[in-house]
Amino acid sequence: MTSMLVPTLRLSEPGLVDWLAGVLGLEVTERTPTDDGGLAHAQLWLGDAQLLMASTTGMVELPTGVASLYLAFDDESEVRRRFARAEAAGATVVMAPTAMDYGGINATFRDPDGNLWSLGTYLPARS
């Protein structure tokens, strides 16, 4: 059986796709426009990790700014570099890169829609 868990964010405006692609280095592989020039759907990738984004237009009670996502990297410099790009692009800093008790570093910011993004070097693995 093949399966994957794909986080999906609701976005308030199409510019968030390019904002995230720019600050986190995500690759936008698909964009589906709405009839009025907005964005209905987008697919973004970072290595093997996928993120879907969809507009709230026409959706009932699917608010923006309620997700918390974690991007893991095997290189501390990648965490620091991407966090610095997010901060320079106007992200709200929640926690600057910090050494964690369980090892590695972690940093957290809010994107323009209010979603929490954590970047860290802790790589989850199955036991």
CSV table of N, CA, C and O in Angstrom, one decimal:
chain,number,residue,atom,x,y,z
A,1,MET,N,0.8,-1.2,0.0
A,1,MET,CA,0.0,0.0,0.0
A,1,MET,C,0.9,1.2,0.0
A,1,MET,O,1.8,1.3,0.8
A,2,THR,N,0.5,2.2,-0.8
A,2,THR,CA,1.2,3.4,-0.9
A,2,THR,C,0.3,4.5,-0.2
A,2,THR,O,-0.9,4.5,-0.5
A,3,SER,N,0.9,5.3,0.6
A,3,SER,CA,0.1,6.4,1.2
A,3,SER,C,1.0,7.5,1.6
A,3,SER,O,2.2,7.4,1.7
A,4,MET,N,0.4,8.7,1.7
A,4,MET,CA,1.2,9.9,2.2
A,4,MET,C,0.2,10.8,2.8
A,4,MET,O,-0.9,10.9,2.5
A,5,LEU,N,0.8,11.5,3.9
A,5,LEU,CA,0.0,12.5,4.5
A,5,LEU,C,0.5,13.9,4.0
A,5,LEU,O,1.7,14.2,4.0
A,6,VAL,N,-0.4,14.6,3.4
A,6,VAL,CA,-0.1,15.9,2.8
A,6,VAL,C,-0.8,17.1,3.5
A,6,VAL,O,-2.0,17.2,3.4
A,7,PRO,N,0.0,17.9,4.2
A,7,PRO,CA,-0.7,19.1,4.8
A,7,PRO,C,-1.2,20.0,3.7
A,7,PRO,O,-0.6,20.1,2.6
A,8,THR,N,-2.4,20.6,4.0
A,8,THR,CA,-3.0,21.5,3.1
A,8,THR,C,-3.3,22.8,3.9
A,8,THR,O,-3.9,22.8,5.0
A,9,LEU,N,-2.9,24.0,3.3
A,9,LEU,CA,-3.2,25.3,3.9
A,9,LEU,C,-4.2,26.0,3.1
A,9,LEU,O,-4.2,25.9,1.9
A,10,ARG,N,-5.1,26.7,3.8
A,10,ARG,CA,-6.1,27.6,3.1
A,10,ARG,C,-5.4,29.0,3.1
A,10,ARG,O,-4.8,29.4,4.1
A,11,LEU,N,-5.4,29.6,2.0
A,11,LEU,CA,-4.7,30.9,1.9
A,11,LEU,C,-5.7,32.0,1.6
A,11,LEU,O,-6.7,31.9,1.0
A,12,SER,N,-5.4,33.2,2.2
A,12,SER,CA,-6.3,34.3,2.0
A,12,SER,C,-6.1,35.1,0.7
A,12,SER,O,-7.0,35.7,0.2
A,13,GLU,N,-4.8,35.0,0.2
A,13,GLU,CA,-4.5,35.6,-1.1
A,13,GLU,C,-3.4,34.8,-1.8
A,13,GLU,O,-2.6,34.2,-1.2
A,14,PRO,N,-3.5,34.8,-3.1
A,14,PRO,CA,-2.5,34.0,-3.9
A,14,PRO,C,-1.1,34.3,-3.7
A,14,PRO,O,-0.2,33.5,-3.9
A,15,GLY,N,-0.7,35.5,-3.2
A,15,GLY,CA,0.7,35.9,-3.0
A,15,GLY,C,1.4,35.1,-2.0
A,15,GLY,O,2.6,35.0,-2.0
A,16,LEU,N,0.6,34.4,-1.1
A,16,LEU,CA,1.2,33.6,-0.1
A,16,LEU,C,2.0,32.4,-0.7
A,16,LEU,O,3.1,32.0,-0.1
A,17,VAL,N,1.6,31.9,-1.8
A,17,VAL,CA,2.3,30.8,-2.5
A,17,VAL,C,3.7,31.3,-2.8
A,17,VAL,O,4.7,30.6,-2.5
A,18,ASP,N,3.8,32.4,-3.5
A,18,ASP,CA,5.1,32.9,-3.9
A,18,ASP,C,6.0,33.3,-2.7
A,18,ASP,O,7.2,33.2,-2.6
A,19,TRP,N,5.3,33.9,-1.6
A,19,TRP,CA,6.0,34.2,-0.4
A,19,TRP,C,6.7,33.0,0.2
A,19,TRP,O,7.9,33.0,0.5
A,20,LEU,N,5.9,31.9,0.4
A,20,LEU,CA,6.5,30.7,1.0
A,20,LEU,C,7.5,30.1,0.1
A,20,LEU,O,8.6,29.6,0.6
A,21,ALA,N,7.3,30.1,-1.2
A,21,ALA,CA,8.3,29.5,-2.2
A,21,ALA,C,9.6,30.3,-2.0
A,21,ALA,O,10.7,29.7,-2.0
A,22,GLY,N,9.5,31.6,-1.9
A,22,GLY,CA,10.7,32.5,-1.8
A,22,GLY,C,11.5,32.3,-0.5
A,22,GLY,O,12.7,32.1,-0.5
A,23,VAL,N,10.7,32.3,0.6
A,23,VAL,CA,11.5,32.3,1.9
A,23,VAL,C,11.9,30.9,2.3
A,23,VAL,O,12.9,30.7,2.9
A,24,LEU,N,11.2,29.9,1.9
A,24,LEU,CA,11.5,28.5,2.3
A,24,LEU,C,12.2,27.7,1.2
A,24,LEU,O,12.6,26.6,1.4
A,25,GLY,N,12.2,28.2,0.0
A,25,GLY,CA,12.8,27.5,-1.1
A,25,GLY,C,11.9,26.4,-1.6
A,25,GLY,O,12.4,25.4,-2.2
A,26,LEU,N,10.6,26.5,-1.5
A,26,LEU,CA,9.7,25.5,-2.0
A,26,LEU,C,9.6,25.6,-3.5
A,26,LEU,O,9.6,26.7,-4.1
A,27,GLU,N,9.4,24.5,-4.2
A,27,GLU,CA,9.2,24.5,-5.6
A,27,GLU,C,7.7,24.4,-5.9
A,27,GLU,O,7.0,23.5,-5.5
A,28,VAL,N,7.2,25.4,-6.6
A,28,VAL,CA,5.8,25.4,-7.0
A,28,VAL,C,5.6,24.6,-8.3
A,28,VAL,O,6.2,25.0,-9.3
A,29,THR,N,4.9,23.4,-8.2
A,29,THR,CA,4.8,22.6,-9.4
A,29,THR,C,3.5,22.6,-10.1
A,29,THR,O,3.4,22.1,-11.2
A,30,GLU,N,2.5,23.2,-9.4
A,30,GLU,CA,1.2,23.4,-10.1
A,30,GLU,C,0.5,24.6,-9.5
A,30,GLU,O,0.5,24.8,-8.3
A,31,ARG,N,-0.2,25.3,-10.4
A,31,ARG,CA,-1.1,26.4,-10.0
A,31,ARG,C,-2.4,26.2,-10.8
A,31,ARG,O,-2.3,26.1,-12.0
A,32,THR,N,-3.5,26.3,-10.1
A,32,THR,CA,-4.8,26.2,-10.8
A,32,THR,C,-5.5,27.5,-10.5
A,32,THR,O,-5.9,27.8,-9.3
A,33,PRO,N,-5.7,28.4,-11.5
A,33,PRO,CA,-6.3,29.7,-11.2
A,33,PRO,C,-7.9,29.6,-11.1
A,33,PRO,O,-8.5,28.6,-11.6
A,34,THR,N,-8.5,30.5,-10.4
A,34,THR,CA,-9.9,30.6,-10.4
A,34,THR,C,-10.4,31.5,-11.6
A,34,THR,O,-9.5,32.1,-12.3
A,35,ASP,N,-11.6,31.5,-11.9
A,35,ASP,CA,-12.2,32.3,-13.0
A,35,ASP,C,-11.9,33.8,-12.9
A,35,ASP,O,-11.8,34.5,-13.8
A,36,ASP,N,-11.8,34.2,-11.6
A,36,ASP,CA,-11.6,35.7,-11.4
A,36,ASP,C,-10.1,36.1,-11.2
A,36,ASP,O,-9.8,37.2,-10.8
A,37,GLY,N,-9.2,35.2,-11.6
A,37,GLY,CA,-7.8,35.5,-11.5
A,37,GLY,C,-7.1,35.2,-10.2
A,37,GLY,O,-6.0,35.4,-10.0
A,38,GLY,N,-7.9,34.6,-9.3
A,38,GLY,CA,-7.3,34.2,-8.0
A,38,GLY,C,-6.6,32.8,-8.1
A,38,GLY,O,-6.3,32.4,-9.2
A,39,LEU,N,-6.4,32.2,-7.0
A,39,LEU,CA,-5.7,30.9,-7.0
A,39,LEU,C,-6.6,29.9,-6.4
A,39,LEU,O,-7.0,30.0,-5.2
A,40,ALA,N,-7.0,28.8,-7.1
A,40,ALA,CA,-7.9,27.8,-6.5
A,40,ALA,C,-7.0,26.7,-5.8
A,40,ALA,O,-7.4,26.2,-4.7
A,41,HIS,N,-5.8,26.4,-6.3
A,41,HIS,CA,-5.1,25.3,-5.8
A,41,HIS,C,-3.6,25.5,-6.2
A,41,HIS,O,-3.3,26.0,-7.3
A,42,ALA,N,-2.7,25.0,-5.4
A,42,ALA,CA,-1.3,25.0,-5.7
A,42,ALA,C,-0.6,23.8,-5.0
A,42,ALA,O,-1.0,23.4,-4.0
A,43,GLN,N,0.4,23.3,-5.7
A,43,GLN,CA,1.2,22.2,-5.1
A,43,GLN,C,2.6,22.8,-5.0
A,43,GLN,O,3.2,23.3,-5.9
A,44,LEU,N,3.2,22.6,-3.8
A,44,LEU,CA,4.6,23.0,-3.5
A,44,LEU,C,5.3,21.8,-3.0
A,44,LEU,O,4.8,21.0,-2.2
A,45,TRP,N,6.6,21.7,-3.3
A,45,TRP,CA,7.5,20.6,-2.9
A,45,TRP,C,8.8,21.1,-2.3
A,45,TRP,O,9.3,22.1,-2.7
A,46,LEU,N,9.3,20.4,-1.3
A,46,LEU,CA,10.7,20.6,-0.8
A,46,LEU,C,11.2,19.2,-0.7
A,46,LEU,O,10.8,18.4,0.2
A,47,GLY,N,12.1,18.7,-1.6
A,47,GLY,CA,12.5,17.4,-1.6
A,47,GLY,C,11.3,16.4,-1.8
A,47,GLY,O,10.6,16.6,-2.7
A,48,ASP,N,11.2,15.5,-0.8
A,48,ASP,CA,10.0,14.6,-0.9
A,48,ASP,C,8.8,15.1,-0.2
A,48,ASP,O,7.8,14.4,-0.1
A,49,ALA,N,8.9,16.2,0.5
A,49,ALA,CA,7.8,16.8,1.2
A,49,ALA,C,6.9,17.6,0.3
A,49,ALA,O,7.3,18.5,-0.4
A,50,GLN,N,5.6,17.4,0.4
A,50,GLN,CA,4.6,18.1,-0.4
A,50,GLN,C,3.7,19.0,0.5
A,50,GLN,O,3.3,18.6,1.6
A,51,LEU,N,3.3,20.1,0.0
A,51,LEU,CA,2.3,21.0,0.6
A,51,LEU,C,1.3,21.4,-0.4
A,51,LEU,O,1.7,21.8,-1.5
A,52,LEU,N,0.0,21.3,-0.1
A,52,LEU,CA,-1.0,21.8,-1.0
A,52,LEU,C,-1.5,23.0,-0.4
A,52,LEU,O,-1.6,23.2,0.8
A,53,MET,N,-1.9,24.0,-1.3
A,53,MET,CA,-2.6,25.2,-0.8
A,53,MET,C,-3.8,25.4,-1.6
A,53,MET,O,-3.9,25.1,-2.8
A,54,ALA,N,-4.8,25.9,-1.0
A,54,ALA,CA,-6.1,26.2,-1.6
A,54,ALA,C,-6.7,27.5,-1.1
A,54,ALA,O,-6.5,27.8,0.0
A,55,SER,N,-7.5,28.1,-2.0
A,55,SER,CA,-8.1,29.4,-1.6
A,55,SER,C,-9.3,29.1,-0.7
A,55,SER,O,-9.9,28.0,-0.7
A,56,THR,N,-9.7,30.1,0.1
A,56,THR,CA,-10.8,30.0,0.9
A,56,THR,C,-12.1,30.4,0.2
A,56,THR,O,-13.2,30.3,0.7
A,57,THR,N,-11.9,30.9,-1.0
A,57,THR,CA,-13.1,31.4,-1.8
A,57,THR,C,-14.1,30.3,-2.0
A,57,THR,O,-13.8,29.2,-2.5
A,58,GLY,N,-15.3,30.6,-1.6
A,58,GLY,CA,-16.4,29.6,-1.8
A,58,GLY,C,-16.4,28.5,-0.7
A,58,GLY,O,-17.3,27.7,-0.7
A,59,MET,N,-15.4,28.6,0.2
A,59,MET,CA,-15.4,27.5,1.3
A,59,MET,C,-16.1,28.1,2.5
A,59,MET,O,-16.0,29.3,2.8
A,60,VAL,N,-16.7,27.2,3.2
A,60,VAL,CA,-17.4,27.6,4.4
A,60,VAL,C,-16.6,27.1,5.6
A,60,VAL,O,-16.2,26.0,5.7
A,61,GLU,N,-16.4,28.1,6.5
A,61,GLU,CA,-15.7,27.8,7.8
A,61,GLU,C,-14.4,27.1,7.7
A,61,GLU,O,-14.1,26.1,8.4
A,62,LEU,N,-13.6,27.5,6.7
A,62,LEU,CA,-12.2,27.0,6.6
A,62,LEU,C,-11.3,28.2,6.8
A,62,LEU,O,-10.9,28.7,5.8
A,63,PRO,N,-11.0,28.5,8.0
A,63,PRO,CA,-10.2,29.8,8.2
A,63,PRO,C,-8.7,29.6,7.8
A,63,PRO,O,-8.2,28.5,7.7
A,64,THR,N,-8.1,30.7,7.6
A,64,THR,CA,-6.6,30.7,7.4
A,64,THR,C,-5.9,30.9,8.7
A,64,THR,O,-6.6,31.3,9.7
A,65,GLY,N,-4.6,30.6,8.8
A,65,GLY,CA,-3.8,30.9,9.9
A,65,GLY,C,-4.0,30.0,11.1
A,65,GLY,O,-3.8,30.4,12.2
A,66,VAL,N,-4.4,28.7,10.9
A,66,VAL,CA,-4.6,27.8,12.0
A,66,VAL,C,-3.7,26.6,11.9
A,66,VAL,O,-3.8,25.7,12.8
A,67,ALA,N,-2.8,26.5,11.0
A,67,ALA,CA,-1.9,25.4,10.9
A,67,ALA,C,-0.6,25.6,11.6
A,67,ALA,O,-0.1,26.7,11.8
A,68,SER,N,0.0,24.5,12.0
A,68,SER,CA,1.4,24.5,12.5
A,68,SER,C,2.1,23.4,11.8
A,68,SER,O,1.7,22.2,11.8
A,69,LEU,N,3.2,23.8,11.1
A,69,LEU,CA,4.0,22.9,10.2
A,69,LEU,C,5.4,22.8,10.6
A,69,LEU,O,5.9,23.8,11.1
A,70,TYR,N,6.0,21.7,10.5
A,70,TYR,CA,7.5,21.5,10.8
A,70,TYR,C,8.2,21.0,9.6
A,70,TYR,O,7.9,20.1,9.0
A,71,LEU,N,9.3,21.8,9.2
A,71,LEU,CA,10.2,21.4,8.2
A,71,LEU,C,11.5,20.9,8.8
A,71,LEU,O,12.1,21.7,9.5
A,72,ALA,N,11.9,19.7,8.5
A,72,ALA,CA,13.1,19.2,9.1
A,72,ALA,C,14.3,19.2,8.1
A,72,ALA,O,14.0,18.9,6.9
A,73,PHE,N,15.4,19.6,8.5
A,73,PHE,CA,16.6,19.6,7.7
A,73,PHE,C,17.7,18.9,8.4
A,73,PHE,O,17.8,18.9,9.6
A,74,ASP,N,18.7,18.3,7.6
A,74,ASP,CA,19.8,17.6,8.2
A,74,ASP,C,21.0,18.6,8.4
A,74,ASP,O,22.1,18.1,8.8
A,75,ASP,N,20.8,19.8,8.1
A,75,ASP,CA,21.9,20.8,8.1
A,75,ASP,C,21.4,22.1,8.9
A,75,ASP,O,20.5,22.7,8.4
A,76,GLU,N,22.1,22.4,10.0
A,76,GLU,CA,21.7,23.5,10.8
A,76,GLU,C,21.8,24.9,10.0
A,76,GLU,O,20.9,25.8,10.2
A,77,SER,N,22.7,24.9,9.1
A,77,SER,CA,22.8,26.2,8.3
A,77,SER,C,21.6,26.4,7.4
A,77,SER,O,21.2,27.5,7.1
A,78,GLU,N,20.9,25.3,7.0
A,78,GLU,CA,19.7,25.5,6.2
A,78,GLU,C,18.6,26.1,7.0
A,78,GLU,O,17.8,26.9,6.6
A,79,VAL,N,18.5,25.6,8.3
A,79,VAL,CA,17.5,26.2,9.2
A,79,VAL,C,17.7,27.7,9.3
A,79,VAL,O,16.8,28.5,9.2
A,80,ARG,N,18.9,28.0,9.6
A,80,ARG,CA,19.3,29.5,9.9
A,80,ARG,C,19.1,30.3,8.6
A,80,ARG,O,18.5,31.4,8.7
A,81,ARG,N,19.4,29.8,7.5
A,81,ARG,CA,19.3,30.5,6.2
A,81,ARG,C,17.9,30.8,5.9
A,81,ARG,O,17.5,31.9,5.5
A,82,ARG,N,17.1,29.7,5.9
A,82,ARG,CA,15.6,29.9,5.6
A,82,ARG,C,14.9,30.7,6.6
A,82,ARG,O,14.0,31.5,6.2
A,83,PHE,N,15.2,30.6,7.9
A,83,PHE,CA,14.6,31.4,8.9
A,83,PHE,C,15.0,32.9,8.6
A,83,PHE,O,14.1,33.8,8.7
A,84,ALA,N,16.2,33.2,8.3
A,84,ALA,CA,16.6,34.6,8.0
A,84,ALA,C,15.9,35.1,6.8
A,84,ALA,O,15.5,36.3,6.8
A,85,ARG,N,15.6,34.3,5.8
A,85,ARG,CA,14.9,34.8,4.6
A,85,ARG,C,13.4,35.1,5.0
A,85,ARG,O,12.9,36.1,4.6
A,86,ALA,N,12.8,34.2,5.9
A,86,ALA,CA,11.5,34.5,6.3
A,86,ALA,C,11.4,35.8,7.1
A,86,ALA,O,10.5,36.6,6.9
A,87,GLU,N,12.3,36.0,8.0
A,87,GLU,CA,12.4,37.2,8.8
A,87,GLU,C,12.5,38.4,8.0
A,87,GLU,O,11.8,39.4,8.1
A,88,ALA,N,13.4,38.4,7.0
A,88,ALA,CA,13.7,39.5,6.1
A,88,ALA,C,12.4,39.8,5.2
A,88,ALA,O,12.2,40.9,4.8
A,89,ALA,N,11.6,38.8,5.0
A,89,ALA,CA,10.4,38.9,4.2
A,89,ALA,C,9.2,39.4,5.0
A,89,ALA,O,8.1,39.5,4.4
A,90,GLY,N,9.4,39.6,6.3
A,90,GLY,CA,8.3,40.2,7.1
A,90,GLY,C,7.6,39.2,7.9
A,90,GLY,O,6.6,39.5,8.5
A,91,ALA,N,8.1,37.9,8.0
A,91,ALA,CA,7.5,36.9,8.9
A,91,ALA,C,7.5,37.4,10.4
A,91,ALA,O,8.4,38.1,10.8
A,92,THR,N,6.5,37.0,11.1
A,92,THR,CA,6.5,37.3,12.6
A,92,THR,C,7.3,36.3,13.3
A,92,THR,O,7.0,35.1,13.3
A,93,VAL,N,8.4,36.7,13.9
A,93,VAL,CA,9.3,35.8,14.6
A,93,VAL,C,8.6,35.3,15.9
A,93,VAL,O,8.2,36.2,16.7
A,94,VAL,N,8.5,34.0,16.1
A,94,VAL,CA,8.0,33.5,17.3
A,94,VAL,C,9.1,33.0,18.2
A,94,VAL,O,9.2,33.2,19.4
A,95,MET,N,10.1,32.3,17.5
A,95,MET,CA,11.3,31.8,18.2
A,95,MET,C,12.5,31.8,17.3
A,95,MET,O,12.4,31.2,16.2
A,96,ALA,N,13.5,32.6,17.6
A,96,ALA,CA,14.7,32.6,16.7
A,96,ALA,C,15.4,31.2,16.9
A,96,ALA,O,15.1,30.5,17.8
A,97,PRO,N,16.3,30.9,16.0
A,97,PRO,CA,17.0,29.6,16.1
A,97,PRO,C,17.5,29.4,17.5
A,97,PRO,O,18.3,30.2,18.0
A,98,THR,N,17.1,28.3,18.1
A,98,THR,CA,17.4,28.0,19.5
A,98,THR,C,17.9,26.5,19.6
A,98,THR,O,17.2,25.6,19.0
A,99,ALA,N,18.9,26.3,20.4
A,99,ALA,CA,19.3,24.9,20.7
A,99,ALA,C,18.2,24.3,21.6
A,99,ALA,O,17.8,24.9,22.6
A,100,MET,N,17.8,23.1,21.3
A,100,MET,CA,16.8,22.4,22.0
A,100,MET,C,17.3,21.3,22.9
A,100,MET,O,18.4,20.7,22.7
A,101,ASP,N,16.6,21.1,24.0
A,101,ASP,CA,17.0,20.1,25.0
A,101,ASP,C,17.2,18.7,24.4
A,101,ASP,O,18.0,17.9,24.8
A,102,TYR,N,16.3,18.4,23.4
A,102,TYR,CA,16.4,17.0,22.8
A,102,TYR,C,17.4,16.9,21.7
A,102,TYR,O,17.4,15.9,21.0
A,103,GLY,N,18.1,18.0,21.5
A,103,GLY,CA,19.1,18.0,20.4
A,103,GLY,C,18.7,18.9,19.2
A,103,GLY,O,17.6,19.1,19.0
A,104,GLY,N,19.7,19.4,18.5
A,104,GLY,CA,19.5,20.2,17.3
A,104,GLY,C,19.0,21.6,17.7
A,104,GLY,O,19.0,22.0,18.8
A,105,ILE,N,18.5,22.3,16.6
A,105,ILE,CA,18.0,23.6,16.8
A,105,ILE,C,16.6,23.6,16.2
A,105,ILE,O,16.2,22.8,15.4
A,106,ASN,N,15.9,24.6,16.6
A,106,ASN,CA,14.5,24.9,16.2
A,106,ASN,C,14.3,26.4,16.1
A,106,ASN,O,14.8,27.1,16.9
A,107,ALA,N,13.5,26.8,15.1
A,107,ALA,CA,13.1,28.2,14.9
A,107,ALA,C,11.7,28.2,14.4
A,107,ALA,O,11.2,27.3,13.7
A,108,THR,N,10.9,29.2,14.8
A,108,THR,CA,9.5,29.3,14.5
A,108,THR,C,9.1,30.7,14.1
A,108,THR,O,9.5,31.7,14.7
A,109,PHE,N,8.3,30.8,13.0
A,109,PHE,CA,7.7,32.1,12.6
A,109,PHE,C,6.3,31.9,12.1
A,109,PHE,O,5.8,30.8,11.9
A,110,ARG,N,5.6,33.0,12.0
A,110,ARG,CA,4.2,33.0,11.4
A,110,ARG,C,4.3,33.6,10.0
A,110,ARG,O,4.9,34.6,9.8
A,111,ASP,N,3.6,33.0,9.1
A,111,ASP,CA,3.5,33.5,7.7
A,111,ASP,C,2.5,34.6,7.7
A,111,ASP,O,1.8,34.9,8.7
A,112,PRO,N,2.3,35.3,6.6
A,112,PRO,CA,1.4,36.4,6.5
A,112,PRO,C,-0.1,36.0,6.8
A,112,PRO,O,-0.9,36.9,7.2
A,113,ASP,N,-0.4,34.8,6.7
A,113,ASP,CA,-1.8,34.3,7.0
A,113,ASP,C,-1.9,33.9,8.5
A,113,ASP,O,-3.0,33.5,8.9
A,114,GLY,N,-0.8,33.8,9.2
A,114,GLY,CA,-0.8,33.5,10.6
A,114,GLY,C,-0.5,32.0,10.9
A,114,GLY,O,-0.5,31.6,12.0
A,115,ASN,N,-0.1,31.2,9.9
A,115,ASN,CA,0.3,29.8,10.1
A,115,ASN,C,1.6,29.8,10.8
A,115,ASN,O,2.5,30.6,10.5
A,116,LEU,N,1.8,28.9,11.7
A,116,LEU,CA,3.1,28.7,12.3
A,116,LEU,C,4.0,27.7,11.5
A,116,LEU,O,3.5,26.6,11.2
A,117,TRP,N,5.2,28.1,11.3
A,117,TRP,CA,6.2,27.3,10.6
A,117,TRP,C,7.4,27.1,11.6
A,117,TRP,O,8.0,28.1,12.0
A,118,SER,N,7.7,25.9,11.8
A,118,SER,CA,8.9,25.6,12.6
A,118,SER,C,9.9,24.9,11.7
A,118,SER,O,9.6,24.0,10.9
A,119,LEU,N,11.1,25.3,11.8
A,119,LEU,CA,12.2,24.8,11.0
A,119,LEU,C,13.2,24.2,12.0
A,119,LEU,O,13.5,24.8,13.0
A,120,GLY,N,13.7,23.0,11.8
A,120,GLY,CA,14.6,22.4,12.8
A,120,GLY,C,15.4,21.3,12.2
A,120,GLY,O,15.3,20.9,11.1
A,121,THR,N,16.3,20.8,13.0
A,121,THR,CA,17.2,19.7,12.6
A,121,THR,C,16.8,18.4,13.3
A,121,THR,O,17.5,17.4,13.0
A,122,TYR,N,15.7,18.4,14.0
A,122,TYR,CA,15.2,17.1,14.6
A,122,TYR,C,14.5,16.4,13.4
A,122,TYR,O,13.6,16.9,12.9
A,123,LEU,N,15.1,15.2,13.1
A,123,LEU,CA,14.5,14.4,12.0
A,123,LEU,C,13.7,13.3,12.6
A,123,LEU,O,14.3,12.3,13.1
A,124,PRO,N,12.4,13.3,12.6
A,124,PRO,CA,11.6,12.2,13.1
A,124,PRO,C,11.9,10.9,12.4
A,124,PRO,O,12.1,11.0,11.1
A,125,ALA,N,11.9,9.8,13.1
A,125,ALA,CA,12.1,8.5,12.5
A,125,ALA,C,11.2,7.5,13.2
A,125,ALA,O,10.9,7.6,14.4
A,126,ARG,N,10.9,6.5,12.4
A,126,ARG,CA,10.1,5.4,13.0
A,126,ARG,C,11.1,4.6,13.9
A,126,ARG,O,12.2,4.3,13.5
A,127,SER,N,10.6,4.1,15.0
A,127,SER,CA,11.4,3.3,15.9
A,127,SER,C,11.3,1.8,15.5
A,127,SER,O,10.2,1.4,15.1
